[in-house]
């Protein structure tokens, strides 16, 4: 499984004060909130992701632990780790849906001269 699905590998910055595990954690949350990672979608194993990102397994494990504890991910034992199905209601709508359901303010307000 390639992490280029949401390009986490290109966004990690090794020379900033924010620890790498927090950067991974934040990128996962962004990808979930933007609908890039969907509920029940499988995520890479700790070993796979650490290898792809060229960081230690404990770094990825720390990020996954935070995501698991906060309910973003769910562990399925031998079956792997998935984005929590409970997040289905929290995932943002695609931008097209939000724009099409917006209110036309010009029609709802009287013209003042």
PDB file of C-alpha atoms in Angstrom:
ATOM      1  CA  UNK A   1       0.000   0.000   0.000  1.00  0.00           C
ATOM      2  CA  UNK A   2       1.521   3.297  -1.058  1.00  0.00           C
ATOM      3  CA  UNK A   3       1.128   6.303   1.207  1.00  0.00           C
ATOM      4  CA  UNK A   4       1.160   8.541  -1.834  1.00  0.00           C
ATOM      5  CA  UNK A   5      -2.620   8.178  -1.619  1.00  0.00           C
ATOM      6  CA  UNK A   6      -2.488  11.322   0.472  1.00  0.00           C
ATOM      7  CA  UNK A   7       1.183  12.194  -0.009  1.00  0.00           C
ATOM      8  CA  UNK A   8       2.191  11.998   3.640  1.00  0.00           C
ATOM      9  CA  UNK A   9       5.755  11.214   2.597  1.00  0.00           C
ATOM     10  CA  UNK A  10       6.148  14.584   0.846  1.00  0.00           C
ATOM     11  CA  UNK A  11       4.783  16.564   3.777  1.00  0.00           C
ATOM     12  CA  UNK A  12       7.019  15.364   6.603  1.00  0.00           C
ATOM     13  CA  UNK A  13       9.517  17.990   7.635  1.00  0.00           C
ATOM     14  CA  UNK A  14      12.515  16.702   9.535  1.00  0.00           C
ATOM     15  CA  UNK A  15      13.878  20.139  10.445  1.00  0.00           C
ATOM     16  CA  UNK A  16      10.939  21.648  12.338  1.00  0.00           C
ATOM     17  CA  UNK A  17      10.163  21.660  16.039  1.00  0.00           C
ATOM     18  CA  UNK A  18       7.000  19.541  15.653  1.00  0.00           C
ATOM     19  CA  UNK A  19       7.933  15.874  16.210  1.00  0.00           C
ATOM     20  CA  UNK A  20       7.528  13.511  13.252  1.00  0.00           C
ATOM     21  CA  UNK A  21       4.886  11.411  15.010  1.00  0.00           C
ATOM     22  CA  UNK A  22       2.748  14.565  15.476  1.00  0.00           C
ATOM     23  CA  UNK A  23       3.208  15.444  11.795  1.00  0.00           C
ATOM     24  CA  UNK A  24       2.032  11.954  10.793  1.00  0.00           C
ATOM     25  CA  UNK A  25      -0.874  12.204  13.247  1.00  0.00           C
ATOM     26  CA  UNK A  26      -1.949  15.599  11.874  1.00  0.00           C
ATOM     27  CA  UNK A  27      -1.678  14.457   8.256  1.00  0.00           C
ATOM     28  CA  UNK A  28      -3.906  11.449   8.947  1.00  0.00           C
ATOM     29  CA  UNK A  29      -6.527  13.679  10.572  1.00  0.00           C
ATOM     30  CA  UNK A  30      -6.411  16.067   7.592  1.00  0.00           C
ATOM     31  CA  UNK A  31      -6.769  13.185   5.135  1.00  0.00           C
ATOM     32  CA  UNK A  32      -9.736  11.789   7.084  1.00  0.00           C
ATOM     33  CA  UNK A  33     -11.452  15.177   7.406  1.00  0.00           C
ATOM     34  CA  UNK A  34     -10.951  15.910   3.703  1.00  0.00           C
ATOM     35  CA  UNK A  35     -12.410  12.532   2.745  1.00  0.00           C
ATOM     36  CA  UNK A  36      -9.141  11.287   1.245  1.00  0.00           C
ATOM     37  CA  UNK A  37      -9.160   8.445   3.762  1.00  0.00           C
ATOM     38  CA  UNK A  38     -12.685   7.058   4.132  1.00  0.00           C
ATOM     39  CA  UNK A  39     -14.299   5.203   7.049  1.00  0.00           C
ATOM     40  CA  UNK A  40     -13.423   1.478   7.017  1.00  0.00           C
ATOM     41  CA  UNK A  41     -10.517   2.073   4.616  1.00  0.00           C
ATOM     42  CA  UNK A  42      -7.427   0.097   5.563  1.00  0.00           C
ATOM     43  CA  UNK A  43      -4.305   2.064   6.454  1.00  0.00           C
ATOM     44  CA  UNK A  44      -0.707   0.852   6.069  1.00  0.00           C
ATOM     45  CA  UNK A  45       0.757  -1.294   8.817  1.00  0.00           C
ATOM     46  CA  UNK A  46       3.220   0.344  11.186  1.00  0.00           C
ATOM     47  CA  UNK A  47       6.074  -1.565   9.589  1.00  0.00           C
ATOM     48  CA  UNK A  48       5.045  -0.656   6.035  1.00  0.00           C
ATOM     49  CA  UNK A  49       4.496   3.031   6.764  1.00  0.00           C
ATOM     50  CA  UNK A  50       7.730   3.387   8.726  1.00  0.00           C
ATOM     51  CA  UNK A  51       9.613   1.774   5.844  1.00  0.00           C
ATOM     52  CA  UNK A  52       7.989   4.030   3.234  1.00  0.00           C
ATOM     53  CA  UNK A  53       8.565   7.182   5.290  1.00  0.00           C
ATOM     54  CA  UNK A  54      12.039   6.066   6.367  1.00  0.00           C
ATOM     55  CA  UNK A  55      11.297   6.740  10.033  1.00  0.00           C
ATOM     56  CA  UNK A  56      11.462   4.405  13.001  1.00  0.00           C
ATOM     57  CA  UNK A  57       8.562   2.084  13.767  1.00  0.00           C
ATOM     58  CA  UNK A  58       8.165   3.718  17.177  1.00  0.00           C
ATOM     59  CA  UNK A  59       7.512   7.063  15.439  1.00  0.00           C
ATOM     60  CA  UNK A  60       4.629   5.623  13.406  1.00  0.00           C
ATOM     61  CA  UNK A  61       3.438   3.597  16.395  1.00  0.00           C
ATOM     62  CA  UNK A  62       3.205   6.799  18.477  1.00  0.00           C
ATOM     63  CA  UNK A  63       1.118   8.480  15.769  1.00  0.00           C
ATOM     64  CA  UNK A  64      -1.161   5.436  15.411  1.00  0.00           C
ATOM     65  CA  UNK A  65      -1.576   5.197  19.193  1.00  0.00           C
ATOM     66  CA  UNK A  66      -2.835   8.787  19.306  1.00  0.00           C
ATOM     67  CA  UNK A  67      -5.165   8.163  16.363  1.00  0.00           C
ATOM     68  CA  UNK A  68      -6.493   4.966  17.961  1.00  0.00           C
ATOM     69  CA  UNK A  69      -7.012   6.619  21.352  1.00  0.00           C
ATOM     70  CA  UNK A  70      -8.888   9.526  19.782  1.00  0.00           C
ATOM     71  CA  UNK A  71     -11.121   7.252  17.717  1.00  0.00           C
ATOM     72  CA  UNK A  72      -9.790   8.083  14.256  1.00  0.00           C
ATOM     73  CA  UNK A  73      -8.434   4.582  13.664  1.00  0.00           C
ATOM     74  CA  UNK A  74      -9.634   1.174  14.754  1.00  0.00           C
ATOM     75  CA  UNK A  75      -7.453  -1.900  15.153  1.00  0.00           C
ATOM     76  CA  UNK A  76      -8.783  -5.149  13.714  1.00  0.00           C
ATOM     77  CA  UNK A  77      -6.002  -7.377  15.063  1.00  0.00           C
ATOM     78  CA  UNK A  78      -4.567  -9.617  12.349  1.00  0.00           C
ATOM     79  CA  UNK A  79      -6.818  -7.940   9.756  1.00  0.00           C
ATOM     80  CA  UNK A  80      -4.966  -4.643  10.192  1.00  0.00           C
ATOM     81  CA  UNK A  81      -5.941  -1.102  11.079  1.00  0.00           C
ATOM     82  CA  UNK A  82      -8.743   0.858   9.453  1.00  0.00           C
ATOM     83  CA  UNK A  83     -10.215   4.343   9.563  1.00  0.00           C
ATOM     84  CA  UNK A  84     -12.952   4.137  12.181  1.00  0.00           C
ATOM     85  CA  UNK A  85     -16.413   3.421  10.728  1.00  0.00           C
ATOM     86  CA  UNK A  86     -17.808   5.693  13.462  1.00  0.00           C
ATOM     87  CA  UNK A  87     -16.366   8.671  11.575  1.00  0.00           C
ATOM     88  CA  UNK A  88     -18.806   8.283   8.672  1.00  0.00           C
ATOM     89  CA  UNK A  89     -20.966  11.127  10.013  1.00  0.00           C
ATOM     90  CA  UNK A  90     -17.982  13.395  10.719  1.00  0.00           C
ATOM     91  CA  UNK A  91     -16.299  13.254   7.308  1.00  0.00           C
ATOM     92  CA  UNK A  92     -16.698  16.520   5.435  1.00  0.00           C
ATOM     93  CA  UNK A  93     -18.851  16.726   2.348  1.00  0.00           C
ATOM     94  CA  UNK A  94     -17.059  17.248  -0.952  1.00  0.00           C
ATOM     95  CA  UNK A  95     -16.797  20.948  -1.928  1.00  0.00           C
ATOM     96  CA  UNK A  96     -19.243  20.535  -4.866  1.00  0.00           C
ATOM     97  CA  UNK A  97     -22.008  19.490  -2.460  1.00  0.00           C
ATOM     98  CA  UNK A  98     -21.357  22.403  -0.145  1.00  0.00           C
ATOM     99  CA  UNK A  99     -21.435  24.941  -2.968  1.00  0.00           C
ATOM    100  CA  UNK A 100     -24.611  23.606  -4.588  1.00  0.00           C
ATOM    101  CA  UNK A 101     -26.533  23.762  -1.312  1.00  0.00           C
ATOM    102  CA  UNK A 102     -25.492  27.312  -0.453  1.00  0.00           C
ATOM    103  CA  UNK A 103     -28.066  30.055  -0.029  1.00  0.00           C
ATOM    104  CA  UNK A 104     -28.354  32.759  -2.659  1.00  0.00           C
ATOM    105  CA  UNK A 105     -28.105  35.848  -0.475  1.00  0.00           C
ATOM    106  CA  UNK A 106     -28.985  38.226  -3.311  1.00  0.00           C
ATOM    107  CA  UNK A 107     -32.494  36.740  -3.568  1.00  0.00           C
ATOM    108  CA  UNK A 108     -33.231  36.569   0.136  1.00  0.00           C
ATOM    109  CA  UNK A 109     -32.334  40.196   0.917  1.00  0.00           C
ATOM    110  CA  UNK A 110     -34.460  43.125  -0.276  1.00  0.00           C
ATOM    111  CA  UNK A 111     -32.747  45.696  -2.432  1.00  0.00           C
ATOM    112  CA  UNK A 112     -32.081  48.911  -0.521  1.00  0.00           C
ATOM    113  CA  UNK A 113     -31.648  52.077  -2.568  1.00  0.00           C
TER     114      UNK A 113
END
